[in-house]
Every structure is written in C-alpha cells, then in structure tokens.
Coordinates of C-alpha atoms and ligand atoms in Angstrom, one line a residue:
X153 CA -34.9 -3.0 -14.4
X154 CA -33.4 -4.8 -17.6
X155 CA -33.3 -8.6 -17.5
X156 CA -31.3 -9.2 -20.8
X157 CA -29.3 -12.4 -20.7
X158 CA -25.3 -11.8 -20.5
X159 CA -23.8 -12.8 -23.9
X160 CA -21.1 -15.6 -24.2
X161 CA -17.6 -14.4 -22.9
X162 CA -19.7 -13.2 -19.8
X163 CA -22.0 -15.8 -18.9
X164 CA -19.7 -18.2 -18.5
X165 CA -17.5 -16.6 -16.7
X166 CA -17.2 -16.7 -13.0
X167 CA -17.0 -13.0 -12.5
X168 CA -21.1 -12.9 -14.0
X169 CA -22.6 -11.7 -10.7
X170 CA -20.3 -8.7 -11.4
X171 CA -22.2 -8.0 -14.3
X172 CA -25.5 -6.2 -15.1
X173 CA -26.9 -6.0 -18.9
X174 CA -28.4 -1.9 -18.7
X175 CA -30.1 -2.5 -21.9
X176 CA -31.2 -5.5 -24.1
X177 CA -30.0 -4.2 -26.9
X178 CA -28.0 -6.9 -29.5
X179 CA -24.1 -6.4 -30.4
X180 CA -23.2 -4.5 -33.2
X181 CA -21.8 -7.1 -36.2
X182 CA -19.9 -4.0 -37.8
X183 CA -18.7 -2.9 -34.6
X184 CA -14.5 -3.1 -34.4
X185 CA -14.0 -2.9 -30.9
X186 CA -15.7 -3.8 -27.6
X187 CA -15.7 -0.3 -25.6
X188 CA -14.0 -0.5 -22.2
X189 CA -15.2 2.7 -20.3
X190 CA -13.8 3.5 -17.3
X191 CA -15.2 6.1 -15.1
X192 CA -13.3 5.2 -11.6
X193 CA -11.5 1.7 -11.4
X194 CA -8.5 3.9 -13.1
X195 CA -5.9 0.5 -12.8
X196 CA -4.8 -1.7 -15.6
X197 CA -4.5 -5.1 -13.7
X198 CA -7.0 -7.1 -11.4
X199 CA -9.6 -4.7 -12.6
X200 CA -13.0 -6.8 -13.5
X201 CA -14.4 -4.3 -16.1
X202 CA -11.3 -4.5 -18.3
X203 CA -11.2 -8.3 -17.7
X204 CA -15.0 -8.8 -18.4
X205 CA -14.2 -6.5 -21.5
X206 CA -11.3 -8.6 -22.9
X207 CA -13.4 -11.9 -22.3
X208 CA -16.8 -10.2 -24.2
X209 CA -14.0 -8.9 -26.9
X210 CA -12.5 -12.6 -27.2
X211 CA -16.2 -14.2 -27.4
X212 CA -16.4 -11.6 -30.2
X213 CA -13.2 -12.0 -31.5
X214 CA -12.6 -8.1 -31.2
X215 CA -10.0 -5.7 -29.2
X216 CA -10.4 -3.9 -26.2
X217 CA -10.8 -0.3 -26.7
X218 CA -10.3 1.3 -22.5
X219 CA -11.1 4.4 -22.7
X220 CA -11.2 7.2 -19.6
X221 CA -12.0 10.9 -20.4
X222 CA -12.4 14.0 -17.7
X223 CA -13.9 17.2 -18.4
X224 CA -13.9 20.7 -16.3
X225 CA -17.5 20.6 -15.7
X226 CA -18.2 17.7 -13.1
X227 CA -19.3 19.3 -9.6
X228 CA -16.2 20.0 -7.9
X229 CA -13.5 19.7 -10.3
X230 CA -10.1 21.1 -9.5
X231 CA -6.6 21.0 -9.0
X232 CA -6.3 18.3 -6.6
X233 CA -8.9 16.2 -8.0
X234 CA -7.8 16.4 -11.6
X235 CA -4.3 16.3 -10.7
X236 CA -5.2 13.3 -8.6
X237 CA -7.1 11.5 -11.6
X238 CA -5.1 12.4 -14.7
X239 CA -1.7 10.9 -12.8
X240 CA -4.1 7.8 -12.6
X241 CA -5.4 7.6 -15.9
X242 CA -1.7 8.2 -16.8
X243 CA -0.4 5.0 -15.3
X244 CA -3.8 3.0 -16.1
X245 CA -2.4 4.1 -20.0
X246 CA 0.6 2.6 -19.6
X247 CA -0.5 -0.7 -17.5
X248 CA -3.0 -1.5 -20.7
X249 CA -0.4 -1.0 -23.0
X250 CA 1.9 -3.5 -21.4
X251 CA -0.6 -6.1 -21.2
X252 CA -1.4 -5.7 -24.9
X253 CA -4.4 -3.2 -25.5
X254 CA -5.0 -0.3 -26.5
X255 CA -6.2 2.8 -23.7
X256 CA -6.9 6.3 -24.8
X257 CA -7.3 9.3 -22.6
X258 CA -9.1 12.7 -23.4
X259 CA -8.9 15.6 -21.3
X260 CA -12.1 17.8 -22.3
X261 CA -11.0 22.2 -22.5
X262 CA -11.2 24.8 -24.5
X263 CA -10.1 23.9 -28.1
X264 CA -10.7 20.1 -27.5
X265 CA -14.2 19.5 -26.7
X266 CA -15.2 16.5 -27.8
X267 CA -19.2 16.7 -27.6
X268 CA -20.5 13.1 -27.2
X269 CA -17.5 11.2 -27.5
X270 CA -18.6 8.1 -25.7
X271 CA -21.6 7.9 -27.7
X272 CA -19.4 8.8 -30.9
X273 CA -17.1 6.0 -30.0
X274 CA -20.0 3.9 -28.4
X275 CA -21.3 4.0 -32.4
X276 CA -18.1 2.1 -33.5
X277 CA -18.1 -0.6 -30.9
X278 CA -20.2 -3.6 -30.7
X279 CA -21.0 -3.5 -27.1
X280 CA -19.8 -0.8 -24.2
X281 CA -18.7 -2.1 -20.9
X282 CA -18.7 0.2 -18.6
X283 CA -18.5 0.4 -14.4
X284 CA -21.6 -0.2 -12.4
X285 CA -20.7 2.8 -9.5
X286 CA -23.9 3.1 -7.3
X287 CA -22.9 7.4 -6.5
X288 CA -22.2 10.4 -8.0
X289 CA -22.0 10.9 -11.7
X290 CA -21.1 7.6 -12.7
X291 CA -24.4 6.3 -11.9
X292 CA -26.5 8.8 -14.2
X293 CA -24.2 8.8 -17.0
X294 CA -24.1 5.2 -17.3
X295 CA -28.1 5.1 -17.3
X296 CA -28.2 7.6 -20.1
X297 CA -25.4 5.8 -21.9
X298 CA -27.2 2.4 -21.7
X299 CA -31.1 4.2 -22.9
X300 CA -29.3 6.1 -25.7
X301 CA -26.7 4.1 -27.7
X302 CA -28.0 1.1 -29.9
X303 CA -25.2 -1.3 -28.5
X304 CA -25.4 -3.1 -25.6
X305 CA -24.2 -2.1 -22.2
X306 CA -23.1 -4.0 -19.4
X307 CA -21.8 -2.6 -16.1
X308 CA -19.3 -4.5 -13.7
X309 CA -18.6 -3.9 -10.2
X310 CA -15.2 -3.0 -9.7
X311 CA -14.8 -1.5 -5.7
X312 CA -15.8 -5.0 -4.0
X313 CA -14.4 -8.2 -3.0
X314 CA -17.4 -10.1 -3.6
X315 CA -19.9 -8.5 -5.8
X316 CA -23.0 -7.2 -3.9
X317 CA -25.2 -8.7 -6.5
X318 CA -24.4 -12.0 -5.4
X319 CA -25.9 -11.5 -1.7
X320 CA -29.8 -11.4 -1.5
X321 CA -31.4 -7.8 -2.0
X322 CA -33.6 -7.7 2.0
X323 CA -29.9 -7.5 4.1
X324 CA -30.9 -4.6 6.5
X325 CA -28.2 -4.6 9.2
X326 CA -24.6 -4.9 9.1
X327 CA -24.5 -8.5 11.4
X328 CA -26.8 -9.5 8.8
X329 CA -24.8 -8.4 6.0
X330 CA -21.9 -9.6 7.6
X331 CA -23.2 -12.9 8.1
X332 CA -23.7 -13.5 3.9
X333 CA -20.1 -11.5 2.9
X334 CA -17.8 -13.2 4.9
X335 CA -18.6 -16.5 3.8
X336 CA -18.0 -15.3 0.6
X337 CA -15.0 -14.3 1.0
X338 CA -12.7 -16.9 0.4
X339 CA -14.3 -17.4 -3.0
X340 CA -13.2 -13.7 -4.7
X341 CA -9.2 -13.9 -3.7
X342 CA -7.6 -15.6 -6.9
X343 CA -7.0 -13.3 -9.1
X344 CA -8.5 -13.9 -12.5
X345 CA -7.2 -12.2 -15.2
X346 CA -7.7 -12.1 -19.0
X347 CA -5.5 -12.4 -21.9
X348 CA -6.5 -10.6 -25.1
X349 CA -7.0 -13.4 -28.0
X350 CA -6.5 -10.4 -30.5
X351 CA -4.1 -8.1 -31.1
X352 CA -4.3 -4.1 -29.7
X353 CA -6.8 -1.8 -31.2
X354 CA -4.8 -0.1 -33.8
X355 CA -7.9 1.4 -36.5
X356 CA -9.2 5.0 -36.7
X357 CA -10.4 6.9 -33.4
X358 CA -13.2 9.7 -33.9
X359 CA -11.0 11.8 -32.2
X360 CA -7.5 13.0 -31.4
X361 CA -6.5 11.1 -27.8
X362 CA -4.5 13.1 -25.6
X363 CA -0.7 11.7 -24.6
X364 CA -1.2 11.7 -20.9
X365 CA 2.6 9.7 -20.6
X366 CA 4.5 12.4 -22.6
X367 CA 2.4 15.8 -21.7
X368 CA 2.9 17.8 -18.2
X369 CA -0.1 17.0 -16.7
X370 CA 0.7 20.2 -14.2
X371 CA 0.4 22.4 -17.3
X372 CA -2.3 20.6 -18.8
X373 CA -4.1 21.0 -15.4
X374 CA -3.1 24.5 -14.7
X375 CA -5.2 25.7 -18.1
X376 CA -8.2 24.1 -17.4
X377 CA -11.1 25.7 -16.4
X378 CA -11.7 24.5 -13.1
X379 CA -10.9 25.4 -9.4
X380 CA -7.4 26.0 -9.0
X381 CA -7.9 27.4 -5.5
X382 CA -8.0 23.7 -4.1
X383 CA -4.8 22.8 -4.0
X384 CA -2.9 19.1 -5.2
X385 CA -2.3 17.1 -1.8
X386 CA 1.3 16.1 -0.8
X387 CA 0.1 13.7 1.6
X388 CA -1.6 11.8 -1.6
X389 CA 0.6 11.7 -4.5
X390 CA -1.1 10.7 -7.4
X391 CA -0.3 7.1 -9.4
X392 CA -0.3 3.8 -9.4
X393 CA 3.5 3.9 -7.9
X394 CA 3.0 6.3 -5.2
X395 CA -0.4 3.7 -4.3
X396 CA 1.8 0.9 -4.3
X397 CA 4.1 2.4 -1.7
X398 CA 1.5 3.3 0.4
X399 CA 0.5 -0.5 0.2
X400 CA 3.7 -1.3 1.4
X401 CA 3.6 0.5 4.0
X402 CA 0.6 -0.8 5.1
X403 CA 2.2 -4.1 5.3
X404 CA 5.3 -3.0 7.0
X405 CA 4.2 -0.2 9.3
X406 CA 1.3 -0.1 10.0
X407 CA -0.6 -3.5 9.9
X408 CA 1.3 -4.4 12.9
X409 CA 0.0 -2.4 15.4
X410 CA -3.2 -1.5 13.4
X411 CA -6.1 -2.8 15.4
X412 CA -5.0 -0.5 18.2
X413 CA -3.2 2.8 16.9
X414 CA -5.7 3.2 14.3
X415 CA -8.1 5.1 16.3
X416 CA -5.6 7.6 17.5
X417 CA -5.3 10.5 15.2
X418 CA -2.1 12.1 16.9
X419 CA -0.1 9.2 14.6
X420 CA 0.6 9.4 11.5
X421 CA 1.7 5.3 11.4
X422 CA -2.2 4.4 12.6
X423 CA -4.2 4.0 9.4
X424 CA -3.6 2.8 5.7
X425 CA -4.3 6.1 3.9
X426 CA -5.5 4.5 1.4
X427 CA -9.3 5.6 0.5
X428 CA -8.1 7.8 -1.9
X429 CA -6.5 5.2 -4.5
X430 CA -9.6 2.7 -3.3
X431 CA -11.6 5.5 -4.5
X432 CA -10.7 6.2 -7.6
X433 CA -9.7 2.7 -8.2
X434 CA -6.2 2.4 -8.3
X435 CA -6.1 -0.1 -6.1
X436 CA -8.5 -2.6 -5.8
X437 CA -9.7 -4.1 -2.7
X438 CA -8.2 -7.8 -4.1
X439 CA -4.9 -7.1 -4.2
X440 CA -5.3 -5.2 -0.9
X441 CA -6.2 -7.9 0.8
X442 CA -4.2 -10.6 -0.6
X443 CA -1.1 -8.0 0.8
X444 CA -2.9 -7.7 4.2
X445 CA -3.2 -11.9 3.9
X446 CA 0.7 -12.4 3.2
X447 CA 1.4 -9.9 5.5
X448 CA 3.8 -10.5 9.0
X449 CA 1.3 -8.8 11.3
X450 CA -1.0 -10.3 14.0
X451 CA -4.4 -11.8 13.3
X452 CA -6.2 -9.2 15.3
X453 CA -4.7 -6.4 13.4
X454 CA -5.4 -8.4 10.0
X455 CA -9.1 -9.3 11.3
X456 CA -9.5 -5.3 12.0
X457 CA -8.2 -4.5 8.5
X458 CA -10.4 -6.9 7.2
X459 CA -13.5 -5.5 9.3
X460 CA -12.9 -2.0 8.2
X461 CA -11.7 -2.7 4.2
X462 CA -14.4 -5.4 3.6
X463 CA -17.3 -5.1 6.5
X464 CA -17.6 -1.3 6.7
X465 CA -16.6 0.2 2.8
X466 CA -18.8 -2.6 1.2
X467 CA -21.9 -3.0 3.6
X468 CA -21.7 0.9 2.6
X469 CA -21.5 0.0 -1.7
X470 CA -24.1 -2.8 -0.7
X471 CA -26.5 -0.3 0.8
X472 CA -26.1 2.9 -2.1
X473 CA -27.0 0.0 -4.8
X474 CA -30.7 -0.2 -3.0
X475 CA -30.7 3.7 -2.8
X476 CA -32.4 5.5 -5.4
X477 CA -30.5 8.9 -4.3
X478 CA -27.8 7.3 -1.6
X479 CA -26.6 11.1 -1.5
X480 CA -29.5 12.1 -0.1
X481 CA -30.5 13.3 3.2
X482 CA -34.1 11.1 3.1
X483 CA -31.7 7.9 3.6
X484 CA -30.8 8.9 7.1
X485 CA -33.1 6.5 9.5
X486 CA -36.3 7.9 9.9
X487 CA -36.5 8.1 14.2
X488 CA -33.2 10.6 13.6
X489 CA -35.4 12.8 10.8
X490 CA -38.2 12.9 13.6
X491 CA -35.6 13.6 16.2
X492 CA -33.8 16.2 14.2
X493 CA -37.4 18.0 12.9
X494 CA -38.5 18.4 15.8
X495 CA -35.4 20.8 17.5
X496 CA -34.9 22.0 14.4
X497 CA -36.2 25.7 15.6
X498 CA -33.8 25.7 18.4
X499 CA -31.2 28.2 19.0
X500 CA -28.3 27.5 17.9
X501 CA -25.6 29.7 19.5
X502 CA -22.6 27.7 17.9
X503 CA -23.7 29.1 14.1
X504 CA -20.7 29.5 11.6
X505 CA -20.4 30.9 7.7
X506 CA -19.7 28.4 5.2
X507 CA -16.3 30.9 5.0
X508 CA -15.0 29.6 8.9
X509 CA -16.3 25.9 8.2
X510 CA -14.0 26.0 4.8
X511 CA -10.7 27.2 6.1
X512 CA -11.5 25.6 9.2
X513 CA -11.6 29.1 11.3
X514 CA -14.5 28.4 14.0
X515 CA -14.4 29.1 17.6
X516 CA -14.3 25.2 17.8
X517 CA -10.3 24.2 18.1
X518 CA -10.9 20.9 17.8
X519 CA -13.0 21.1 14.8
X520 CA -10.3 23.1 13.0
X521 CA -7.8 20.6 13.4
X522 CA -10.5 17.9 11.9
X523 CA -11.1 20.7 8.8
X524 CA -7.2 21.3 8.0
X525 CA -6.8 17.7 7.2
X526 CA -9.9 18.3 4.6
X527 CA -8.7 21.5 3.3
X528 CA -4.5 20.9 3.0
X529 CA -4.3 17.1 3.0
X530 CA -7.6 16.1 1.1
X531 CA -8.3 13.3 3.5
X532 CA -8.9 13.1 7.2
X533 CA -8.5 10.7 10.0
X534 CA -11.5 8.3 10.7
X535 CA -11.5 9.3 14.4
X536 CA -11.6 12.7 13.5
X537 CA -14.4 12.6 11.0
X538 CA -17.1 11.2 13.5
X539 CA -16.5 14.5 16.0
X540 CA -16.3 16.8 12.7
X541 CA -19.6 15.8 11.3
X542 CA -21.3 15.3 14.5
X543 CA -20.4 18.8 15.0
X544 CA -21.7 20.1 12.1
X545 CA -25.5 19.8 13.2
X546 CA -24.6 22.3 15.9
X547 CA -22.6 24.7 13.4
X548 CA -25.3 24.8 11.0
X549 CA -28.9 26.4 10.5
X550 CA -30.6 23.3 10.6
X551 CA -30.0 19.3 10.0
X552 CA -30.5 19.2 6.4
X553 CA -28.0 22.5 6.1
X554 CA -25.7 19.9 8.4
X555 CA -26.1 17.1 5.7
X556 CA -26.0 19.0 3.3
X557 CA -22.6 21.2 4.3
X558 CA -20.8 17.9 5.4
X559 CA -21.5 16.2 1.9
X560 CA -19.8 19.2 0.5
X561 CA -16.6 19.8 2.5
X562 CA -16.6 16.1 2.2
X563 CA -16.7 15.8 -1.7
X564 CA -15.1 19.1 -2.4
X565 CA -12.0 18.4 -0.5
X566 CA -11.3 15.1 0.4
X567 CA -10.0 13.1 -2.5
X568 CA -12.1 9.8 -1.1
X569 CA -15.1 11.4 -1.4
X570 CA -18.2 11.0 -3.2
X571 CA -18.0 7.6 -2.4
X572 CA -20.6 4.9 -1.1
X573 CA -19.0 5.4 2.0
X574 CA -18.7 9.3 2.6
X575 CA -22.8 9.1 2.5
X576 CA -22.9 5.9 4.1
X577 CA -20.9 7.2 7.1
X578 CA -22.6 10.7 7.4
X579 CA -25.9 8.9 7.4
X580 CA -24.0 7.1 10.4
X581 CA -23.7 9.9 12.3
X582 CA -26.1 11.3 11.9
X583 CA -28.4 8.3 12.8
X584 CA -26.0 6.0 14.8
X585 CA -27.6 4.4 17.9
X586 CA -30.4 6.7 19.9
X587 CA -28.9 8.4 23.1
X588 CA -31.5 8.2 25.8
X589 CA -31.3 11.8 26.8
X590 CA -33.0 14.1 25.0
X591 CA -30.8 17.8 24.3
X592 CA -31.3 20.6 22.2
X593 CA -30.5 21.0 18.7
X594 CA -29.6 16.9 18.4
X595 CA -32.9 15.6 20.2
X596 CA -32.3 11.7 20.8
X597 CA -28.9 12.0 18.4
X598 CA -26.5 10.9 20.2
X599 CA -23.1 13.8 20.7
X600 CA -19.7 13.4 20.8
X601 CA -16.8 14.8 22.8
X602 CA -13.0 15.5 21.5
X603 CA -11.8 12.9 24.2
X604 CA -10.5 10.3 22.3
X605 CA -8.1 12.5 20.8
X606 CA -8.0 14.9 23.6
X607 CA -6.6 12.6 26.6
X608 CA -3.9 10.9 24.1
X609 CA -0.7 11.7 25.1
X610 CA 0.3 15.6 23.9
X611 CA -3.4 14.8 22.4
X612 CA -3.9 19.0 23.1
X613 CA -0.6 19.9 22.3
X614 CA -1.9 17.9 18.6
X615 CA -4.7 19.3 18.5
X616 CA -3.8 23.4 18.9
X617 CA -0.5 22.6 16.3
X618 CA -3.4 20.4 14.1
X619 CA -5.6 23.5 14.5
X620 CA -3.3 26.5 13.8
X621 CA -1.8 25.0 10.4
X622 CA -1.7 27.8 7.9
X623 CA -4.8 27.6 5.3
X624 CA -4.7 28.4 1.8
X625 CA -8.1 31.0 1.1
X626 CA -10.3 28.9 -1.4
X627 CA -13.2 30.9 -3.5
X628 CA -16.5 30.0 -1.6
X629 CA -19.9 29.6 -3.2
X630 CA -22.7 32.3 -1.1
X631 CA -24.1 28.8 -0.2
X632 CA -23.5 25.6 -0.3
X633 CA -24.2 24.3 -3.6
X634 CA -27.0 21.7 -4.1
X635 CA -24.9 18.9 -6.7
X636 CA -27.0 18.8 -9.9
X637 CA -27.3 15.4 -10.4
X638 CA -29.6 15.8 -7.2
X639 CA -31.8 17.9 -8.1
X640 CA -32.1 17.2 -12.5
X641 CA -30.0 16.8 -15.3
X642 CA -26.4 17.1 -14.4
X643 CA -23.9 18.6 -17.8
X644 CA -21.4 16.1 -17.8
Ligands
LIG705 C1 -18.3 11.4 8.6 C2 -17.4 10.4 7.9 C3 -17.2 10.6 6.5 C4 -16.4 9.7 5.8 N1 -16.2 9.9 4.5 C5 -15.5 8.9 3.8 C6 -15.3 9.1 2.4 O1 -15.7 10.1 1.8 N2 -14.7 8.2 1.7 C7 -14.2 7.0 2.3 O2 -13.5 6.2 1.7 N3 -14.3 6.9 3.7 C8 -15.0 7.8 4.4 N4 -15.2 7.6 5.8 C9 -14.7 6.3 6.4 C10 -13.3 6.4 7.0 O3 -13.1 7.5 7.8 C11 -12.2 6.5 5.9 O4 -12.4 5.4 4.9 C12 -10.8 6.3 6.5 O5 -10.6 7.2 7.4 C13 -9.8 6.3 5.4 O6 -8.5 6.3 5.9 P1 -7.6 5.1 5.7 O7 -7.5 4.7 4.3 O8 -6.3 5.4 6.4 O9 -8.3 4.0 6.6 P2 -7.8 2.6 7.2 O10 -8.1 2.6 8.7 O11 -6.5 2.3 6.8 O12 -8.9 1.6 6.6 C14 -8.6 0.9 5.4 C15 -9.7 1.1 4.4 O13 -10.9 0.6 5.0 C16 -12.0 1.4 4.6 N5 -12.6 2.0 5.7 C17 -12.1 2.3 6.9 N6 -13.0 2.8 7.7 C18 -14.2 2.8 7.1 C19 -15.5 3.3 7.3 N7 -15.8 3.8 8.5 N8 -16.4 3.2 6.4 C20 -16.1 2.6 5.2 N9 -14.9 2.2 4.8 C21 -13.9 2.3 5.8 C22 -11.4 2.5 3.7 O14 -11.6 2.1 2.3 C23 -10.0 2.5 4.1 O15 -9.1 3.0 3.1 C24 -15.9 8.5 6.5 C25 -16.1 8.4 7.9 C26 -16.9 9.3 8.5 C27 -17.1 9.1 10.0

C-alpha cells in the first residue's frame, strides 16, 4: 500500500478521495506532458481522470496527453467488444479535441505493434494518471505500470458517484453501506470540470497514432486477429451519440413507469439498457443521475433508479476494491462454499456441454431465452440473469464449474461484463439468503423458478419466441477457459 502525498493540482482539489498515488515516485522535470491513460472511462467530459489530469498538468504547467490503446490479445476480444470500444474511443477522440487537448488512439495488429507503448510514452511524461478499475485487466496493468515507470502514477475512480475511498474500509452489508453513500450523495452532483491552462499537446509522439475519426473502424476491426464469430450487437450501438439517446429514453420512456415494469422481461420499455456504456464509461453515472434528477417521472420510479444505479452497481465497486481477486470464486460467502461442497458429488441429471450453454440449446426453454439475449444482444435482462445463473449450478459438473462457466458467458458475451458487478451479482446468487430446505445439488442455496416471467401476460408465448431466436455458431474452447490474469501473468 503506497502512502505518497498527492502533488499540488490534486491535493487541493475536491475530487482527492478519487485519487490514489500507486507509487512515490517524483515528477519528471523534463517530462512534456502529463499522461492521461484511459483504460475504460472512454468519454471526454465529466470524466474525473481527464479532469484530475488537466488540474496535475495545470499545477505543472504542462498538456494533457489522453491516450487509449486496444490490442487483440486481452481475454475475450472480438467483434462486438472491439467494435463496441473503438466507436468509443472514437467519440472520446473527438470530445478531447473540442475541449482543447490532444487524445491519441492505437489499435495494436499485425504491422503496428507497438511493444511497451505506455511505458515508451510514460518515459516522456512527468507523471501518468491513469484509472483506478478494481476488475479485470485494468487492475494488473495499472500495478505493473505504477512498479515499472520512474514517474509517478496516480489512479482516479471514474464509475462512482461518490468515490468509495471516501467511505470507511469495515462496511460489510449493503444497509450499512447504504447508510454512509447516501449521505454522500448530494455532495458528488455538480459537475466539476477543468479547463486546460496550456495549449494542446502538439510535440513528437514515439509512435504513429491511428485516425480512429477518418478510418472504417468495421475494416479495421474485421483484420484483427481476434474473434470474429461473436458478432457486433444491434441492440447496443456503439458511441457516445447512440449512449445519449439511450439516456433519453430513459428519461422519456422509461423512468416513468420504471419502478414497476422493470422486473418484467417480456418489455422492452422496462429497463435503461444502459450497463454497457456505464461499463466502458461512456457515460458516467453523474450525468446519469443529474438526467434521472431533472427528469418528469415519479419519485418512486426515480428512488428505484437511484437504488439500482447507485445502491447496487457501487456497493458492488465498493466491495471488488477490498477483494484481492473479486473474480474469484473464494469471495462467495463461506456457509454457500460449505453448502455447495458438500452436494457437490451429487447427480446431476440436468448436465449440458459448454456447446448447448453457448448457443443457448439446453433442454431448459427458459434458460435459452435467458442465453439468446447473451449470445445475439450482448446484454440480458436483470430478471432473467438471476434464473440463468441460478441454473447454471444444476447444468454444470460442479459449483466452481457453475462460477466458473457463468463468469465466462457473462464476460465473453455480454458487453457489461467484466465489471464489479457481473462478479458481485454471481456471488449473489450464488450466496443470496439461505433457503431453509435442504435439496440436492444446491444444499441450503436457495432455487429459483421461471414464474416471474412465466405468469406475465403471453409471459410463455415470450419465452418459446425468446427461446427459438436463430443463433449464430460461435468457435467454443474444449473447456471453459480459466482468464490469465487469475491464475499468473496475463500478455496484455
Ligand atoms: C447473474 C447476474 C449477472 C450480472 N452481470 C452484470 C454485469 O456483468 N454487468 C452489469 O453492469 N450488471 C450486471 N448485472 C446486474 C444487472 O442485471 C444489470 O446491471 C442490468 O440488467 C443492466 O440493464 P439496464 O442497464 O437496463 O438496467 P436498469 O434497470 O436500467 O438499471 C440502471 C443501471 O443500474 C445498474 N444496475 C441495475 N441493476 C443492478 C444490479 N443488480 N447490480 C449492479 N448494478 C445494477 C446498472 O448499471 C444499470 O445499467 C448482473 C446481474 C445478475 C443477476
């Protein structure tokens, strides 16, 4: 755990509990930029790493350099992901470019590797600021980052309303955390934005950046080596303009009736859809809220929103930052591990392949319908996701086979995941509250039926037309692939 003091630019400003130094290492007089690296938060505005970058680079009297990067070889890279982030990184291009810094973009494939290049540009900056992501790569590459560069590094949380540093570190249960957030609040709705004292970055680059706003990123995508059998999702266009439609949306259609329709997966009105752009950051929960606030809708539909967007997602970010591995299946609450372990060597008549589970071809209708949303959509309904991964422990050899399957249908398909909350809501599952009857296979876990989709009004005729959509055939590892950065050194 580093201690260093934040710098000036930083420490007085009233985004600091956003910040963490990773090293205590001292700026770099010769640098010529301060290093804005963004691995997820891909939007220009209301985005506190760029804004803690442009207030370090003003203390300095240096530009912002934002730079975002992909390569092919991050676990689960393909069409719909990359599609999804490059249209991103595209628009977070242009949106630091209007508000007068410079952003480069480099898309890592054959003929344009660029070995190192954050530490190569790292070397040229006098500090790196980077995003402090508590899952998936982002973690582990800004830890190596921070212990190899001489410069300093400082991360900033980006996905929360009110920065988790700021509550204490013993919260164990949501009421608890609930009690400290909500207070809070209030405090984190202004938006706070900085203007550059210095003009764009302009000097030499150690590399050549790729155009992202003049190339065709559906030919730049369909050359990569990565998996092109995943589809792009219609229902998720990606950008920043197709994220601020869905916004409005959410203020016009949906908010009004949310607190009610949004458990019933039959409508296509009833939730936000918008955990993939709060994923990769193109929206930021701020701005969401401040809409949701404005908003002609009733309080109880507002006071849901707020419960789901600021109670569930960031008890869930709260909880991965104390997690050493939050991916992993040792987080799940340790009565449900007993529980589990010990019906473990039961039979289990309900066995698929990883093929069925994929494409969503069990003997389970409902399950398929719950799958299809995964495979063609890359996202699924909230109601539908708790009787999908419930279901799993049944469908699989054993429970760490069922954590293990559902984190990867889960990150390999649906474009929100690898998120604080798809392990934080598996772990829920899988550990909710203990059902007093003991049954095989699930011990003391508690099951769940298909009812609340079932008895809906033409909930079965939804369910067999949800069921029978036509799947696209996806290439399928012999087993399901344990992700790298769980088990040692990942590549990227
Ligand atoms: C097994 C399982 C796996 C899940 N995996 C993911 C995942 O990988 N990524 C992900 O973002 N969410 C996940 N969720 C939570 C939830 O299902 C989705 O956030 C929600 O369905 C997204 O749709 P929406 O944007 O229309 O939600 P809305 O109902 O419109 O909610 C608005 C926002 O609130 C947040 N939210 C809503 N419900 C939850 C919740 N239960 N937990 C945390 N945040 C929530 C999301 O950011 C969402 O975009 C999972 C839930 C379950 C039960």
């Amino acid at each position: 755990m580093v201690t260093a003091a934040l710098p000036v630019g930083l420490s007085d400003w009233r985004g600091a509990p956003r910040v963490q130094a990773l090293n205590d290492r001292v700026p770099n007089a010769s640098g010529r930029f301060v290093l804005c690296w963004l691995q997820q938060a891909l939007r220009a505005r209301d985005n506190p790493v760029i804004d803690a970058s442009i207030r370090l680079g003003n203390a300095l009297s240096l530009p912002v350099l934002v730079y975002h990067g992909v390569r092919e070889d991050y676990p689960y890279a393909s069409d719909r992901l990359h599609h999804f982030i490059l249209g991103a990184s595209r628009d977070l291009g242009t949106g630091c470019r209007d508000r007068g810094f410079a952003c480069v973009h480099h898309v890592d494939r054959a003929g344009h590797r660029e070995k190192g290049l954050v530490h190569r540009l790292g070397a040229e900056a006098a500090a790196i600021v980077l995003e402090d992501q508590p899952t998936f790569v982002a973690r582990w590459q800004s830890d190596r980052v921070a212990a190899r560069t001489a410069v300093p590094v400082y991360a900033v949380n980006s996905a929360c309303l009110v920065p988790p540093a700021l509550l204490s570190d013993d919260i164990r249960g949501r009421s608890s955390f609930l009690r400290r957030h909500e207070p809070e609040r209030a405090n984190w709705m202004e938006a706070d934005e900085a203007v550059p004292d210095v003009s764009a970055y302009a000097g030499p680059l150690p590399f050549s950046p790729d155009a992202l706003d003049t190339c065709d990123l559906d030919a730049l995508v369909a050359a990569l080596a990565i998996d092109h059998s995943l589809p792009v999702s219609d229902m998720h266009p990606a950008g920043r303009p197709a994220a601020e439609a869905r916004l409005r949306r959410l203020v016009t259609e949906v908010l009004p009736g949310y607190a009610s329709a949004r458990n019933d997966a039959t409508r296509a009105d009833g939730a936000s859809g918008l955990s993939p752009y709060l994923h990769f950051g193109v929206l930021g929960p701020r701005e969401i809220m401040a809409a949701v606030t404005a908003a002609e809708a009733g309080s109880k539909h507002k006071a849901k929103f707020a419960d789901e967007l600021l109670g569930w997602r960031e008890w869930f970010h709260y909880q991965a930052r104390a997690l050493a591995a939050p991916e992993r299946y040792d987080r799940i609450a340790g009565w449900a591990v007993e529980t589990l372990g010990r019906h473990a060597g039961d039979p289990r008549p309900e066995l698929e392949t990883l093929d069925a589970l994929v494409h969503g071809e069990t003997r389970d209708q409902t399950w398929n319908a719950c799958q299809k949303q995964f495979l063609l959509d890359g996202w699924m309904h909230n109601n539908l996701r708790m009787y999908w991964c419930k279901r799993l422990i049944a469908m699989t050899p054993s429970p760490e086979a069922a954590w293990a399957t559902a984190c990867y249908l889960n990150d390999r398909l649906s474009l929100d995941g690898r998120d604080p909350s798809t392990y934080g809501n598996i772990s829920a599952i899988f550990a909710g509250s203990p059902s007093d009857r003991e049954r095989p296979i699930y011990g003391r876990v508690a099951v769940r039926g298909d009812g609340s989709t079932r008895r809906r009004e033409g909930g079965d005729e939804w369910l067999a037309t949800a069921a029978a959509r036509p799947v696209t055939r996806l290439t399928i590892p012999a087993e399901v692939p344990v992700d790298p950065y769980l088990t040692g050194e990942p590549t990227v």
